[in-house]
XYZ file of C-alpha atoms in Angstrom:
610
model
C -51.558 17.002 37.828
C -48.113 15.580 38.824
C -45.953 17.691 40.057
C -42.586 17.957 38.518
C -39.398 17.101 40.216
C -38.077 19.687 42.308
C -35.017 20.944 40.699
C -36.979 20.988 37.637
C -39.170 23.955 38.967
C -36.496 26.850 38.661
C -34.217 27.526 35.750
C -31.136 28.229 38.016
C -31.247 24.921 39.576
C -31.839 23.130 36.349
C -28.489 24.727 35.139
C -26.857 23.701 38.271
C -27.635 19.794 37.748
C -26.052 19.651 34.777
C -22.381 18.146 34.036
C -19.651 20.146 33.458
C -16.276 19.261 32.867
C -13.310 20.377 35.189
C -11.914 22.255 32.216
C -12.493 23.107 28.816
C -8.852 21.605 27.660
C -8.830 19.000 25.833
C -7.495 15.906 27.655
C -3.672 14.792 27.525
C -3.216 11.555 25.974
C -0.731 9.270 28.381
C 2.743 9.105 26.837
C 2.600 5.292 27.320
C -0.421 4.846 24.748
C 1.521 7.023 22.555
C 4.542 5.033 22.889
C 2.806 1.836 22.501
C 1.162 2.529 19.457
C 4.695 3.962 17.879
C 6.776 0.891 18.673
C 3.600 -1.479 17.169
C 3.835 0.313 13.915
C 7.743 0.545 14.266
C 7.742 -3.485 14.448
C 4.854 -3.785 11.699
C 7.729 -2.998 9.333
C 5.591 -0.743 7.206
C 8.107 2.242 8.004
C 10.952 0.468 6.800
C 8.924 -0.006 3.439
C 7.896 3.296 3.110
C 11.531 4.897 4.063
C 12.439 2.996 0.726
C 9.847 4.662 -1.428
C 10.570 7.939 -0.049
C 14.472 7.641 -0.106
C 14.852 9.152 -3.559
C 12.415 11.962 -3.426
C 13.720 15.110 -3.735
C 13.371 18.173 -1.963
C 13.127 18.464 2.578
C 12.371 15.575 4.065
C 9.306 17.314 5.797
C 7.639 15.877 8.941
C 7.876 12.480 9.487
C 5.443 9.803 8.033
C 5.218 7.975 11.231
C 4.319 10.988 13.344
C 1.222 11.493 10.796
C 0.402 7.278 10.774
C 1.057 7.525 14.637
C -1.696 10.480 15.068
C -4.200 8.367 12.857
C -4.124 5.561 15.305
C -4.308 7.969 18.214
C -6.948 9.664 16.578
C -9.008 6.501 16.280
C -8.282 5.373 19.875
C -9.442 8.667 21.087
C -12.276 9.996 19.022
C -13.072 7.071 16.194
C -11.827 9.161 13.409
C -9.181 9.036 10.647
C -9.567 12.248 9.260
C -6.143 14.428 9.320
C -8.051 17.046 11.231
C -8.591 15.226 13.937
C -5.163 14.159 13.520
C -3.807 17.162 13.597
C -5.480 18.717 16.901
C -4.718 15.189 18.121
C -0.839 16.545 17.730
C -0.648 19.545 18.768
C -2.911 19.736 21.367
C -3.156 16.777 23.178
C 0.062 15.253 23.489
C 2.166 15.427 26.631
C 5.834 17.137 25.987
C 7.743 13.754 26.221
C 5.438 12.254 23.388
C 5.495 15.444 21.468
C 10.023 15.290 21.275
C 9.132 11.343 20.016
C 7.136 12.654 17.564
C 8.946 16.287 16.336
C 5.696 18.182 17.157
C 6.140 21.615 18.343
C 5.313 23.143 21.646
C 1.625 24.341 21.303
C 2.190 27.114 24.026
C 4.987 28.729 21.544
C 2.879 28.525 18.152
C 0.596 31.685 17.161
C -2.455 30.702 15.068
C -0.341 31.342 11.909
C 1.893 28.259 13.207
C -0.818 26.049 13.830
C -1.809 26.622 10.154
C 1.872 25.967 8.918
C 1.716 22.445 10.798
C -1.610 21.700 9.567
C -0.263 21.971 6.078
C 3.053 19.912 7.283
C 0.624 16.934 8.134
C -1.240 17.286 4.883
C 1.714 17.245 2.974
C 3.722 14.464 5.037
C 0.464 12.479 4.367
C 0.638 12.998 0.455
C 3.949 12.620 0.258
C 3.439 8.880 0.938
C 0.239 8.242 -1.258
C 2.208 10.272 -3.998
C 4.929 7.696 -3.959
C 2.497 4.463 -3.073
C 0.462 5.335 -6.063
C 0.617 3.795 -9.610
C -0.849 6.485 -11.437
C -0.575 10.429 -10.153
C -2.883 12.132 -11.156
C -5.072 15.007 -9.585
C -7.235 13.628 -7.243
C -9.458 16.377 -6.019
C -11.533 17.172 -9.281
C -13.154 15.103 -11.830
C -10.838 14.119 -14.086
C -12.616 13.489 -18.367
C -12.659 9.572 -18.861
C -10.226 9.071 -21.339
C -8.321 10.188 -18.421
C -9.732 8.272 -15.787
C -9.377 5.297 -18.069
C -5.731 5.553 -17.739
C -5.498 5.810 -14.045
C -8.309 2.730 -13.665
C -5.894 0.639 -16.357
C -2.744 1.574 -13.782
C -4.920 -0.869 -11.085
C -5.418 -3.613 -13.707
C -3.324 -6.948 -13.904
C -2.443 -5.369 -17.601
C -0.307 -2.438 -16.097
C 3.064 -1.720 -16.470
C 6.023 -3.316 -14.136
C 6.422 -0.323 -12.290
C 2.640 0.387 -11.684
C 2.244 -3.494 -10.391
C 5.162 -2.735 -8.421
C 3.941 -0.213 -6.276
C 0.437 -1.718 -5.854
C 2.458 -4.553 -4.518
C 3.908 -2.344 -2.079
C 0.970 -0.615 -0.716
C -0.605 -4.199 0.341
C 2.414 -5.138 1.679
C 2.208 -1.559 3.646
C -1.464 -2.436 4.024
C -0.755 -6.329 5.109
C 2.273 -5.528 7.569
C -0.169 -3.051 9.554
C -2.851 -5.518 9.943
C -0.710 -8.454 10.761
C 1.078 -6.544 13.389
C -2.022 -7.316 15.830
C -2.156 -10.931 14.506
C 2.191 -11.375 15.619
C 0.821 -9.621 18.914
C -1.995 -12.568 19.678
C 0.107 -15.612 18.638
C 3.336 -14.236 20.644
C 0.974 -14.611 23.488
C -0.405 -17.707 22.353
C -4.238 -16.608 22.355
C -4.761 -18.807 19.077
C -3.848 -22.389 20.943
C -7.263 -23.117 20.857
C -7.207 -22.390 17.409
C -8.239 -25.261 14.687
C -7.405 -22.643 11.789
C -11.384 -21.965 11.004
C -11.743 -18.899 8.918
C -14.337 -17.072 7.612
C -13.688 -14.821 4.586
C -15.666 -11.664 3.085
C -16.476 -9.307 0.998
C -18.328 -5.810 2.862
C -18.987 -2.569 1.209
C -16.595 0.370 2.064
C -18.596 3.576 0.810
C -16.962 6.595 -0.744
C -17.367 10.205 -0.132
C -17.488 11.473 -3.335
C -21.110 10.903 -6.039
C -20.525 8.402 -8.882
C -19.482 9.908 -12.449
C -22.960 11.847 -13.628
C -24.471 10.029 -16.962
C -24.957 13.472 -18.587
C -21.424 14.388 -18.406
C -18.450 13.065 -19.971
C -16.482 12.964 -16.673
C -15.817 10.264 -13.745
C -16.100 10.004 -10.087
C -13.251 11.743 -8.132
C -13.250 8.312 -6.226
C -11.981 6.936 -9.964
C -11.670 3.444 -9.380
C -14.919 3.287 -6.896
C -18.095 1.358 -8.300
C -21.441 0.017 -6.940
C -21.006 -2.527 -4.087
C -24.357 -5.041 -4.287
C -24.617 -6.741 -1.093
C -26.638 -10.010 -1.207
C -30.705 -10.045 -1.350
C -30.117 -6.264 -2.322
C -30.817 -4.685 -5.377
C -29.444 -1.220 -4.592
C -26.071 -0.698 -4.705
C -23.328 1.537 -2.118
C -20.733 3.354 -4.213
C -17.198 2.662 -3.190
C -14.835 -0.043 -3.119
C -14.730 -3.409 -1.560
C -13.356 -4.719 1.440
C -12.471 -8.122 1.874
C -11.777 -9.117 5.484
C -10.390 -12.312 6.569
C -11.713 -13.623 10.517
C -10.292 -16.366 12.699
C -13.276 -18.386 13.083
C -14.337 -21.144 15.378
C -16.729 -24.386 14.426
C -18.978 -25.313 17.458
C -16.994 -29.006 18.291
C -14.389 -31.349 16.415
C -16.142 -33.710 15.496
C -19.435 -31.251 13.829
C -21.767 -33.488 15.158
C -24.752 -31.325 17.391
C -25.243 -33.151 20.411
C -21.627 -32.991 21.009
C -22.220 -29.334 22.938
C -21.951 -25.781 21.983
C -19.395 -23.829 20.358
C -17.077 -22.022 22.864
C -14.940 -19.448 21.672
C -11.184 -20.397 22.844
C -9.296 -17.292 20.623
C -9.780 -13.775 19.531
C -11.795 -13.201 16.249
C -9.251 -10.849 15.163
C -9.011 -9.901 11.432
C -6.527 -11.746 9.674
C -6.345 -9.614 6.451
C -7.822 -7.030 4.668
C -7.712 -6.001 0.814
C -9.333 -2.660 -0.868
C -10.379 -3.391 -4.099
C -13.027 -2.210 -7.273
C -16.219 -4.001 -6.272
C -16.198 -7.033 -8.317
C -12.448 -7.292 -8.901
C -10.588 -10.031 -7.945
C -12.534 -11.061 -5.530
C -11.216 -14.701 -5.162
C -7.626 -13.570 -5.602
C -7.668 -11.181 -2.522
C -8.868 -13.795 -0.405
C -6.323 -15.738 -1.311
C -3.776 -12.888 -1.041
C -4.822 -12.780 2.720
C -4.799 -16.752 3.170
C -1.274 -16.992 2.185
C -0.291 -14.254 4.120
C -0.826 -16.503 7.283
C 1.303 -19.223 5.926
C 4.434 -18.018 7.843
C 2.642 -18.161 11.027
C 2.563 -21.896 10.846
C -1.250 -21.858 12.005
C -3.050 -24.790 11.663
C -5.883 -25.242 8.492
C -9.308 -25.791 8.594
C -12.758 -24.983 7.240
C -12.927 -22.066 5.052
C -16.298 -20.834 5.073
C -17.282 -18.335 2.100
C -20.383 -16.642 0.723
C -21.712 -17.472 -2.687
C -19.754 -15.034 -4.226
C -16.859 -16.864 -3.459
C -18.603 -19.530 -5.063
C -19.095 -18.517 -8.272
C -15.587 -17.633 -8.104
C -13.183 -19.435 -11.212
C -12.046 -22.778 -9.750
C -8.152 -21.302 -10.143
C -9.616 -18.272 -8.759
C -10.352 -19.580 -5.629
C -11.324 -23.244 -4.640
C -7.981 -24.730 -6.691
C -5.541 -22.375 -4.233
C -7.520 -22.286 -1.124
C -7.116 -26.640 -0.907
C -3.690 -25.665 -2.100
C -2.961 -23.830 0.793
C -4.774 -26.871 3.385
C -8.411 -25.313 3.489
C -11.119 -27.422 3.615
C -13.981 -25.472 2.163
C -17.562 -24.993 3.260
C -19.744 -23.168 0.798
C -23.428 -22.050 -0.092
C -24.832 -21.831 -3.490
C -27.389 -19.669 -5.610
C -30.676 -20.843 -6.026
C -30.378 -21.848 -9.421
C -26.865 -23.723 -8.758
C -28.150 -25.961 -5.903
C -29.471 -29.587 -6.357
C -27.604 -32.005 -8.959
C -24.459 -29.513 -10.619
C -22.508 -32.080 -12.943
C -21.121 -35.760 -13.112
C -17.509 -37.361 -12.754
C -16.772 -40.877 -13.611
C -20.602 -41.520 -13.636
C -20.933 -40.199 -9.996
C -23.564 -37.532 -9.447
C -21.744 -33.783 -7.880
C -25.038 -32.961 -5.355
C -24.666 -30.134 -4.169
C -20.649 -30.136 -3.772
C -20.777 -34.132 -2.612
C -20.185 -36.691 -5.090
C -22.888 -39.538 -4.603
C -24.004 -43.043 -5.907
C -25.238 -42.622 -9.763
C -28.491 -44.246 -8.418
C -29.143 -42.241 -5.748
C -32.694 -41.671 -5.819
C -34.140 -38.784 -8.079
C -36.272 -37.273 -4.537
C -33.364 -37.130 -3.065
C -30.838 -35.812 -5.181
C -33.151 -32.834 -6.665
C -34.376 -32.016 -3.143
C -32.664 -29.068 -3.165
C -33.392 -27.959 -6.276
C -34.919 -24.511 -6.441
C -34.496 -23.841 -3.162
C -34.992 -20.346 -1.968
C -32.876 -18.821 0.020
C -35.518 -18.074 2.901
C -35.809 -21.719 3.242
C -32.301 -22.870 3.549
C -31.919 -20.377 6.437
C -35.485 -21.802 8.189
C -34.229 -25.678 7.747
C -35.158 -25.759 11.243
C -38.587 -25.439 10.466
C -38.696 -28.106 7.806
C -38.817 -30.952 9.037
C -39.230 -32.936 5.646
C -36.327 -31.238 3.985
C -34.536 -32.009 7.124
C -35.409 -35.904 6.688
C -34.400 -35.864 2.805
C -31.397 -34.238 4.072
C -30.646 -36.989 6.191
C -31.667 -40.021 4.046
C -29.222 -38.417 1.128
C -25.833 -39.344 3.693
C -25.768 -42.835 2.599
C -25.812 -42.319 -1.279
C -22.961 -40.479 -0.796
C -19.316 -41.602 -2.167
C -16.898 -42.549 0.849
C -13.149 -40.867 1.435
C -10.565 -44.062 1.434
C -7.636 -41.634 1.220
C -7.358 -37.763 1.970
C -5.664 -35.665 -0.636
C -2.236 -36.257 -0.901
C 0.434 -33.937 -1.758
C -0.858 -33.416 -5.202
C -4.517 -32.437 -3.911
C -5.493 -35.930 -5.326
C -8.503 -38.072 -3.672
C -9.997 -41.191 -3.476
C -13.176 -41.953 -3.427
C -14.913 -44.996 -2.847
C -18.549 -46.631 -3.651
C -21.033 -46.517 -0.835
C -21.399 -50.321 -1.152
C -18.084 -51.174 -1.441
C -15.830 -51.960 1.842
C -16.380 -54.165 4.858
C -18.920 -51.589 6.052
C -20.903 -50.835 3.497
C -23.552 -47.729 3.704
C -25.871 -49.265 1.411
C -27.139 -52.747 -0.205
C -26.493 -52.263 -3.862
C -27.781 -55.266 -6.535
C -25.854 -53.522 -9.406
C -22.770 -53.816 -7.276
C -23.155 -57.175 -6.172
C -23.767 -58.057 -9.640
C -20.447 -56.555 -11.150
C -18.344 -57.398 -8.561
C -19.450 -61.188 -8.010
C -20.117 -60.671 -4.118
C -21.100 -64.067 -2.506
C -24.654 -63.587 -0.345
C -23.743 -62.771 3.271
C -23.955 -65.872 5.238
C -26.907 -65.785 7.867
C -26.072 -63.890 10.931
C -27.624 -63.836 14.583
C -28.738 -60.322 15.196
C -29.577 -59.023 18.902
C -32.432 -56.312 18.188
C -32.282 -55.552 21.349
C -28.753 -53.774 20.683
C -29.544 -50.751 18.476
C -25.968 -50.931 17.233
C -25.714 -53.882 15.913
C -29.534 -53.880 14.413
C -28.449 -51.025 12.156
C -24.845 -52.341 11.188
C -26.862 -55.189 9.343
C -26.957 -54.911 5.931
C -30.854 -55.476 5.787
C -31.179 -52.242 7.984
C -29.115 -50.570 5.170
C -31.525 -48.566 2.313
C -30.961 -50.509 -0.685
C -29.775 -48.719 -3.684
C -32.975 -48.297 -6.387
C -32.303 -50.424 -9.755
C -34.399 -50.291 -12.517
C -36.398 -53.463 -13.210
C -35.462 -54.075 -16.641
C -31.677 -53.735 -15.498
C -32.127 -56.586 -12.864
C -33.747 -58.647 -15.320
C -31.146 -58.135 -17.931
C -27.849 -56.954 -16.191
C -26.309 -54.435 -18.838
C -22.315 -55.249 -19.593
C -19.913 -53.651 -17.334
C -18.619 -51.861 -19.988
C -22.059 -50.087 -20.383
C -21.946 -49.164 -16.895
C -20.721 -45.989 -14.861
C -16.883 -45.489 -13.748
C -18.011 -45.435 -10.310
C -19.609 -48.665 -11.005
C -17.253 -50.649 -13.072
C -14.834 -50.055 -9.900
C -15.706 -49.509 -6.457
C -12.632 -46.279 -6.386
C -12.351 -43.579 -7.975
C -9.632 -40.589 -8.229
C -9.946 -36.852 -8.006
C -7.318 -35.142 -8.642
C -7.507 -30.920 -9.004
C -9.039 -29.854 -12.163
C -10.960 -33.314 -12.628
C -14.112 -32.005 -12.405
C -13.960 -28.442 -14.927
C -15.530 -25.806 -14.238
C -17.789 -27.422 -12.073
C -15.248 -28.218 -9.346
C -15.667 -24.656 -7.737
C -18.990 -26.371 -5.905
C -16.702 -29.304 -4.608
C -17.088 -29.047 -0.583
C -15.820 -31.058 2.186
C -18.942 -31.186 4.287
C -22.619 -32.305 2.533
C -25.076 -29.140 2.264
C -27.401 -28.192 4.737
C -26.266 -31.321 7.052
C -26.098 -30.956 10.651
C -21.780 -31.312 10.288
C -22.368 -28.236 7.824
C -24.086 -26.532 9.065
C -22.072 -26.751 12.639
C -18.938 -25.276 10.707
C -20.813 -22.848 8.113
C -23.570 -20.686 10.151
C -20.879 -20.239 13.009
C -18.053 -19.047 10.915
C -20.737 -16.454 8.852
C -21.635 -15.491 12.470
C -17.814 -14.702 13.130
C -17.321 -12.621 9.792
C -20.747 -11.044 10.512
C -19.891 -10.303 13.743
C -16.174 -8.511 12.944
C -18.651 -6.388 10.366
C -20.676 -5.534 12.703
C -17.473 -4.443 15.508
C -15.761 -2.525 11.835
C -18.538 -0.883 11.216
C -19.839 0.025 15.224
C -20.664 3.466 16.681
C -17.126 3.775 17.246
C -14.579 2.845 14.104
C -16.840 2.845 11.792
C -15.166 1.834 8.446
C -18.845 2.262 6.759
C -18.878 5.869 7.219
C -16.963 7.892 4.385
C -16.993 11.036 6.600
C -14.302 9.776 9.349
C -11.540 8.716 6.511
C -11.857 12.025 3.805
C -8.574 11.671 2.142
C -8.745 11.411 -1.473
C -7.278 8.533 -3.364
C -7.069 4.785 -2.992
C -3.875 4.439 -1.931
C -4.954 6.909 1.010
C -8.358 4.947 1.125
C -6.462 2.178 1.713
C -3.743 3.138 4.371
C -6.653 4.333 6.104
C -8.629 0.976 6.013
C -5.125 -0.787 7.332
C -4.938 1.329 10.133
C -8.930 1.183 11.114
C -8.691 -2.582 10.702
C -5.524 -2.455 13.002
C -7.567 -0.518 15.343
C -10.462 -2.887 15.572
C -8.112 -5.715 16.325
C -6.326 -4.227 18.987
C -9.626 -3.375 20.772
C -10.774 -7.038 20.012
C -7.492 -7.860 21.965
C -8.334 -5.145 25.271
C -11.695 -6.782 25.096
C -10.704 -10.218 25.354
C -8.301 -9.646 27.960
C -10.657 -7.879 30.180
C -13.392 -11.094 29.161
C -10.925 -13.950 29.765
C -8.666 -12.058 32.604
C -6.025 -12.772 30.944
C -4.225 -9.677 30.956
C -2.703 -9.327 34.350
C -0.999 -12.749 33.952
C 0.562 -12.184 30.330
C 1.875 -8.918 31.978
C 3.625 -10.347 35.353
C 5.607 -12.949 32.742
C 6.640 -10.253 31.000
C 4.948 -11.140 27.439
C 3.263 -7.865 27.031
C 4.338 -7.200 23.428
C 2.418 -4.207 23.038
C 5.911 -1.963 23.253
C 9.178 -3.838 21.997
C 12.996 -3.258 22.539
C 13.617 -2.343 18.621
C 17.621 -3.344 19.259
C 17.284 -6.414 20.243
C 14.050 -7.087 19.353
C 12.534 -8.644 22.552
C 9.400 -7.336 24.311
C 9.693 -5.193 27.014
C 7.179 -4.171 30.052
C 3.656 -2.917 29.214
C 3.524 1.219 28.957
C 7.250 2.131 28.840
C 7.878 4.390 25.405
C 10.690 2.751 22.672
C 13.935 3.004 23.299
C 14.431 5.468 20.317
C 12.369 8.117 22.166
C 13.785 7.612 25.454
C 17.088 8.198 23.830
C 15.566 11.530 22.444
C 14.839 12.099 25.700
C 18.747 11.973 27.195
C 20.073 13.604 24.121
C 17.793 16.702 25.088
């Protein structure tokens, strides 16, 4: 028998190992991190916008909105949670006295319990206060409301509402926008996104809701009204809520996509760029878009824009049109039953997003056709898709000229040019090319062995076609003329699949599995043991204009901790801090930053009035 440890053996000294804190008081939040955190949501702007929708309200103006915003964030630096309980012990019993004149919160040592229950009920209502002016449709939002009812407020977030209702939904995502971009201004003020090519991954991740779906047996809806069922992909059961789409900064593994060229290194934060709440299966192209525009100001470079298939199947004026708009270059991935040959233009065959030779061989073109899921993400361990993979590059049509300002491109014939990727008969027929005059060839050069012609695959031609050439007439656009021109809305509805990398390639799949890895990976941080945005119990508030403040400030949250973390990876934060480009607090007068930890001016002049 072992015997146990020795303080183990008596019950006194058991008790006497254990940890206790020094006191049972709850600890004092620094008046820096409270001062920090008010002048980043006093330079997001969002106050400004919601001192306009409050202006006109009648009645006492009530406790300040920013003191209740303020104790959200403080409340998820502290203790992960948004709920305005937390926020209110957050308030009264945690702040230090400077921070508590900043932010009008009483003395705790001079209120009885009857006065903590009056400011309780000052937070609650400074917090409805704004979702009762942010919200398109009032209505009561703590029962469930009959559905003729509930139709009405679900027709107040449709694109059919009234000019006043569109108004204020504009407002809340600017509210919403202004408090997530307030971490972005804070990276690229620093310059953390140098190394940034303007790679970004886009999303769309359940946000669960509190409250049970409308029962079937009852003529009544949720109390979450405009909530539905969330299906993630491969999943056939569904998370009640709304929809979250997050934008990432992304990062492709080299310049040049080509795998021997070395591994990715991360040279920015993958901070969220945007986020929009929306019904599950609304709008889901639009919001992304919404977010991608947002960054125009910033002046950041564009690159790849890797997106699931549900962005995908989006409407090409949904999403693929204004995303090349805006500079993307896309990178996509396709349903089973959309992959392999999707349409024609011009005669050229669309395989799988790539336009290619009309003749590319039938192997080749449908080798993708059918394929499961399961074995697109284990190409590594196919080998002969791999190979068809790579013999399809040749067939494939050539860029002469990049879109221009119109989005137009051209596209030439792979046999066309002074380096042509294939030996085509049809093409040498057509186009009257003279037989290439004999040639010295060093084999011993690997180079110039395989920039022969002869080393070239040669284009398949039906027998009865090079026996009796058909007229030119008869034959594809592509064919008739070695360029072609693709201009936006060329290809119908079939232009959504249009990508600028070829499927499953090594180049693709160097900018596409990466970039998922990023979005994955700011899901996974969102939705942590610490802010979790995945768990309804840490953000109660009824209501998705609440629902949505609350998402702003959780995604603000996660960014600034991506930022801590980075600094304390790269070092980085020392240095920033001796030049003086610590931006976390700002001089709101002349709007400049000023040293890491000291509180905004406006309190500090609280401080000398008092």
């Amino acid at each position: 028998m072992t015997a146990r440890p020795w303080p183990w053996q008596k019950s006194e000294r058991i008790r006497g190992c254990r940890p206790r804190p020094v006191t049972d008081a709850p600890a004092e939040i620094p008046d820096s991190k409270v001062g920090q955190l008010l002048a980043l949501l006093e330079n997001s702007g969002a106050l400004e916008l919601i001192a306009l929708e409050l202006a006109d309200r009648p009645g006492p103006k009530g406790l300040p909105v920013r003191t209740v915003l303020v104790g959200v964030l403080l409340s998820l630096h502290y203790h992960r949670s948004a709920t305005l309980a937390d926020v209110c012990r957050v308030l009264l019993d945690q702040l230090r006295p400077p921070a508590r004149a900043w932010l009008e919160v009483p003395d705790p040592a001079t209120v009885d319990v009857h006065g903590r229950h009056a400011f309780t009920r000052r937070v609650y209502r400074a917090f409805d206060r704004l979702t009762t002016a942010l919200d398109p449709h009032r209505c009561d939002r703590r029962r469930r409301l009959p559905k003729v009812e509930a139709l009405q407020v679900i027709a107040a977030w449709e694109e059919e509402a009234g000019a006043e209702q569109v108004r204020r939904r504009r407002v809340l995502q600017e509210i919403s926008d202004r408090l997530v971009l307030v971490t972005v201004h804070i990276a690229h003020q620093r310059g953390l996104f140098r190394g940034w090519r303007g790679d970004i991954g886009v999303d769309t991740t359940p946000f669960p809701a509190w409250h049970q779906p409308h029962p079937d047996w009852k003529d009544l809806s949720s109390v979450e009204i405009t909530a539905g069922w969330h299906h993630c992909g491969g999943s056939s059961d569904g998370i009640f809520g709304h929809s979250a789409t997050l934008v990432v900064a992304g990062s492709r593994r080299h310049p040049a996509g080509h795998p021997q060229a070395g591994k990715r290194v991360s040279r920015h934060p993958q901070l969220a760029l945007g986020a929009v709440l929306d019904t599950p299966g609304k709008r889901i192209g639009p919001n992304a878009i919404h977010s991608l525009s947002r960054l125009v100001p910033f002046g950041f470079p564009t690159g790849f824009l890797a997106a699931d298939r549900a962005y995908t199947d989006q409407q090409t004026e949904n999403f693929a049109a204004p995303a090349r708009r805006l500079g993307h270059r896309l990178a996509l991935d396709y349903k089973q039953d959309q992959r392999g040959v999707q349409g024609t233009h011009e005669g050229a065959l669309l395989v799988d997003g790539s336009l290619a030779c009309p003749a590319m061989p039938h192997a080749l073109a449908h080798a993708t056709t059918g394929l499961g899921d399961e074995a697109v993400r284990d190409l590594a361990n196919d080998p002969a898709l791999q190979d068809q993979i790579a013999q399809r590059e040749p067939y494939f049509l050539k860029v002469k000229e990049s879109a221009d300002l119109r989005g137009a491109i051209r596209y030439q014939c792979p046999a066309a040019g002074p380096s042509p990727a294939v030996a085509c008969p049809r093409y040498n027929q057509v186009h009257r090319v003279p037989p290439q005059k004999p040639v010295v060839v060093d084999l011993t050069n690997p180079r110039s062995a395989q920039a022969h012609l002869s080393a070239k695959p040669t284009v398949p031609i039906p027998q009865a076609e090079r026996l009796r050439p058909p007229p030119k007439e008869e034959l594809p656009r592509i064919c008739q003329r070695p360029t072609i021109t693709v201009r936006p809305g060329d290809l119908g509805m079939i232009d959504k699949f249009r990508q600028d990398r070829h499927f499953l390639h090594p180049t693709w799949q160097d900018v596409y599995r990466p970039q998922r890895a990023n979005i994955e990976g700011l899901n996974g941080r969102a939705k942590a043991h610490g802010i979790d945005i995945s768990d309804p119990s840490k953000r109660l508030a009824h209501g998705r204009v609440a629902q949505t403040v609350l998402l702003a400030l959780m995604i603000c949250s996660v960014n600034l901790s991506i930022l801590h973390s980075w600094h304390q990876t790269t070092g980085t934060l020392s240095a920033l801090t001796s030049v003086g480009t610590d931006v976390t607090a700002y001089d709101h007068e002349a709007r400049r930053p000023m040293p890491a930890g000291l509180p905004p001016p406006r309190t500090r002049m609280i401080q000398t009035n008092t």
